[in-house]
XYZ file of C-alpha atoms in Angstrom:
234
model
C 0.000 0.000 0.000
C 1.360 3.347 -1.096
C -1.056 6.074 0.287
C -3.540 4.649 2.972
C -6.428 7.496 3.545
C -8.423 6.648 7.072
C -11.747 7.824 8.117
C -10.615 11.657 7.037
C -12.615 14.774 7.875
C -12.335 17.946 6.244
C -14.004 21.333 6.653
C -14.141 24.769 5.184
C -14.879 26.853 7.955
C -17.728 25.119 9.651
C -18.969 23.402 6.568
C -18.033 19.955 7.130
C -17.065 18.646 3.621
C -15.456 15.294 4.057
C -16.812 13.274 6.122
C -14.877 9.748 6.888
C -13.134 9.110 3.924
C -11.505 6.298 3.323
C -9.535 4.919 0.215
C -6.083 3.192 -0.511
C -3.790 2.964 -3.461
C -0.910 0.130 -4.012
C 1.833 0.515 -5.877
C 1.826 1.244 -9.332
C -2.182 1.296 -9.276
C -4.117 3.874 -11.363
C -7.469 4.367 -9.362
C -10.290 6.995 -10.215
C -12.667 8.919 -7.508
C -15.295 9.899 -8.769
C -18.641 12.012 -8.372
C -20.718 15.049 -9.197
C -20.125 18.776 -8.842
C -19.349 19.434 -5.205
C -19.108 15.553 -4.207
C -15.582 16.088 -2.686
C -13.123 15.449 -4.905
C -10.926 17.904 -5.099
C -11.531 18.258 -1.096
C -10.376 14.635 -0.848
C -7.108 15.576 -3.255
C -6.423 18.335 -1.140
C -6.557 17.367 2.055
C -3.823 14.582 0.748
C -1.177 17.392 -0.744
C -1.829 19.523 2.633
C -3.563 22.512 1.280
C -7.011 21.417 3.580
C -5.690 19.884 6.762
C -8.377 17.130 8.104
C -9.374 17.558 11.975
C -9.497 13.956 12.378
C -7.986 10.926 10.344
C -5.025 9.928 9.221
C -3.411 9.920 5.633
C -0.585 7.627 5.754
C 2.177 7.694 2.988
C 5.567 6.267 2.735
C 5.153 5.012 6.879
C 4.316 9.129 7.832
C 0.858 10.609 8.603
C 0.902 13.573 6.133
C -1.797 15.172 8.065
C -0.662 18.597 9.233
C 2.710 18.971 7.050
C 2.726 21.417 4.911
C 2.231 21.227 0.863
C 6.008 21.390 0.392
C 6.974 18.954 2.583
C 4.730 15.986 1.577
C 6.049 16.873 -2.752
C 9.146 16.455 -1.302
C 8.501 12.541 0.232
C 7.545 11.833 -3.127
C 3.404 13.038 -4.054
C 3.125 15.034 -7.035
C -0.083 17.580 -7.438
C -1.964 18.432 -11.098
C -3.960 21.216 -9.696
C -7.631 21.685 -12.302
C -6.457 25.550 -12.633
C -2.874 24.192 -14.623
C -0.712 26.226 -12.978
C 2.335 26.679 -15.733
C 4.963 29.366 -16.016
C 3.720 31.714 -19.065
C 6.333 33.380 -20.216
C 9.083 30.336 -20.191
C 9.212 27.980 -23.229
C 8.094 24.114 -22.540
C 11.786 22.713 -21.699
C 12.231 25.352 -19.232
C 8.900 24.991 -17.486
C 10.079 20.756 -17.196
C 13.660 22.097 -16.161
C 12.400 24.363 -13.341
C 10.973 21.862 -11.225
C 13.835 18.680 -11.844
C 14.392 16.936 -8.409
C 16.465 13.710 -7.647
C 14.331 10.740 -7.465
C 13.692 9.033 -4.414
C 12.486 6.009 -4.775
C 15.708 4.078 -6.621
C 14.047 4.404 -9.880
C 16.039 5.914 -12.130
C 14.985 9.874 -12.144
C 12.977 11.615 -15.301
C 14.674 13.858 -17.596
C 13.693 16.179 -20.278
C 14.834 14.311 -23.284
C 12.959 11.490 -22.025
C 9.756 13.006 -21.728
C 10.143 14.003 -25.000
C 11.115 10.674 -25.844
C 7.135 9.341 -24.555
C 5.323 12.918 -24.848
C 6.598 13.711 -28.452
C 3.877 15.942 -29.161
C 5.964 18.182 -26.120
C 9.193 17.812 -27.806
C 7.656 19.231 -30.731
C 7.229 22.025 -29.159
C 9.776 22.656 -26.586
C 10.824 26.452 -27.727
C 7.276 27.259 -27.490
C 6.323 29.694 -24.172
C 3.314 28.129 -22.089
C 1.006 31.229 -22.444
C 1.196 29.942 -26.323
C -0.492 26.822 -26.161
C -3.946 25.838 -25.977
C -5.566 24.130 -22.726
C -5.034 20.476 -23.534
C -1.274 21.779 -23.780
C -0.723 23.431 -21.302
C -2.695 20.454 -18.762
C 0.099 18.047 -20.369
C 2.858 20.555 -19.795
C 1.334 19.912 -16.199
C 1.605 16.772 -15.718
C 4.699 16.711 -17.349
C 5.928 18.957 -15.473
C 4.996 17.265 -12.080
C 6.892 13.884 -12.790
C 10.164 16.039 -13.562
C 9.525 16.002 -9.628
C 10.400 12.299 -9.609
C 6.831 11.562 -7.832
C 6.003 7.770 -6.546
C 2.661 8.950 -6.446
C 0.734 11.609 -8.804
C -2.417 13.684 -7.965
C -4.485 14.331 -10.607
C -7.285 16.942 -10.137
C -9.690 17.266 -13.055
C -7.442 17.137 -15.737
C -10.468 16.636 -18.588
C -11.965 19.723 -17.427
C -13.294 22.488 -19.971
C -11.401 20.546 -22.874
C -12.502 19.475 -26.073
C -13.362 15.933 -26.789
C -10.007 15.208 -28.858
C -8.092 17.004 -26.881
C -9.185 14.542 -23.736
C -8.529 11.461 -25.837
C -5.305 12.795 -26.661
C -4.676 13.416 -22.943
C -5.822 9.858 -22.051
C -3.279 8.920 -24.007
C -0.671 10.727 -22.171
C -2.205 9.815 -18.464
C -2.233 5.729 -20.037
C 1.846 6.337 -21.148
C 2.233 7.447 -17.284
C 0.639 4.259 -16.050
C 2.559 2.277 -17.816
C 5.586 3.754 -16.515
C 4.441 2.475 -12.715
C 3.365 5.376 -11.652
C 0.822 5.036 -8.946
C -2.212 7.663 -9.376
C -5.422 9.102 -8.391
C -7.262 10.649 -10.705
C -10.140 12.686 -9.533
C -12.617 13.374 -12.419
C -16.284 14.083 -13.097
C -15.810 12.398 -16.495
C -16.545 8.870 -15.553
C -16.302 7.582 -19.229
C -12.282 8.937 -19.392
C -11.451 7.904 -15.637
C -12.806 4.156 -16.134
C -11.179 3.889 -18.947
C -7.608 4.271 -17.434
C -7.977 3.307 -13.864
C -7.769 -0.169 -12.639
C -9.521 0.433 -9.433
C -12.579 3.492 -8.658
C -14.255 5.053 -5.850
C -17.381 6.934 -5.945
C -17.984 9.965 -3.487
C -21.433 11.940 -2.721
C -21.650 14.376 -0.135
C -18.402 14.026 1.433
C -18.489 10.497 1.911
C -18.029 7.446 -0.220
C -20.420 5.299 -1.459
C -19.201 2.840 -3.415
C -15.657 1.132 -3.950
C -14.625 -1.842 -6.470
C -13.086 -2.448 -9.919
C -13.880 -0.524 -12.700
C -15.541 -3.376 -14.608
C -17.801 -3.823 -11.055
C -18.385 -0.099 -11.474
C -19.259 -0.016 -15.720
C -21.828 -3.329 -14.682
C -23.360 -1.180 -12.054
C -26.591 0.799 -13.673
C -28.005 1.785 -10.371
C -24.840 3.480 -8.857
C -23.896 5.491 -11.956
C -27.217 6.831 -12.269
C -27.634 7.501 -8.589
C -24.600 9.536 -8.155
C -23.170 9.800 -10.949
C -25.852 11.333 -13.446
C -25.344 8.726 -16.022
């Protein structure tokens, strides 16, 4: 087990947003949470990276409770973040937005480097002079991810990387998320577009209202009729 989340809640303020969470990842598994608008996603993604800090719980990664330690202190035991809002630098060109945030790798794998993202994202190298604030959306959210594994991550956070993109562009980006899995990668991806998580996770979760209500494979999940039109609107 890689990242153990148990019985987490999380607030804004007095709103009480999480409530009890629970959900595990293994090593080198690619599992989805899903869940409407407002479910908790995101809330569940950040109270793992430390930007909400649950008043009871415990998130347990690499044999340390991350709850209470700050954002830069968890990146650094080895979780990388792929906030929704893409977070690049504008003004520098694609290899210096991937050189920027190089760190040695931890975990005895041998550590990512620019040519070799290039090498499996060719549609970067393509366009590695080019400055971030000149690409389009579904650029820029692979610059993003890109970006994050030149971190060296064991595990990768992604938070509604489909969002507001066109339907190519998110194939094209499955693409890219399914050339991370293969690398061993373990990840959570966090999405409201069931149809793109399923179809690159091994294992889902389904949240409503803070708390989840379902948990299995994705095949249990795509065999499920009930669940995804209870609360998941499809």
């Amino acid at each position: 087990m890689i990242l153990d989340v148990r019985e987490i809640h999380s607030y804004y303020g007095t709103s009480h947003i999480l409530q009890g969470v629970s959900l595990q990842i293994r090593e080198g598994e690619a599992v989805c949470l899903l869940g409407r608008n407002g479910a908790g996603k995101s809330t569940t993604i950040k109270s793992m990276i430390g930007l909400v800090i649950p008043k009871k719980g415990e998130i347990l990664f690499a044999e340390q409770n991350l709850v209470g330690k700050q954002p830069f202190q968890i990146a650094r035991l080895g979780i990388g973040y792929v906030p929704e809002d893409r977070r690049i630098f504008p003004n520098l060109t694609v290899r210096e937005n991937l050189e920027v945030a190089i760190q040695p790798a931890k975990s005895g794998r041998d550590p990512w480097t620019v040519d070799q993202i290039f090498d499996i994202f060719p549609k970067l190298g393509a366009m590695q002079e080019r400055r971030g604030k000149q690409m389009s959306g579904g650029e820029q959210q692979m610059l993003t991810i890109a970006r994050t594994l030149m971190g060296n991550p064991q595990l990768l956070l992604l938070d509604e990387p489909s969002e507001g993109l066109a339907p190519l562009i998110v194939s094209a980006l499955g693409d890219f998320i399914a050339q991370i899995i293969r690398q061993g990668i373990a990840l959570l991806l966090a999405e409201q577009n069931s149809a793109f998580a399923l179809g690159l996770a091994q294992s889902a979760y389904v949240i409503a209202k803070g708390k989840i209500e379902w948990r299995g494979s994705v095949q249990e999940l795509a065999a499920d009729d009930e669940m995804k039109l209870r609360y998941m609107s499809i």
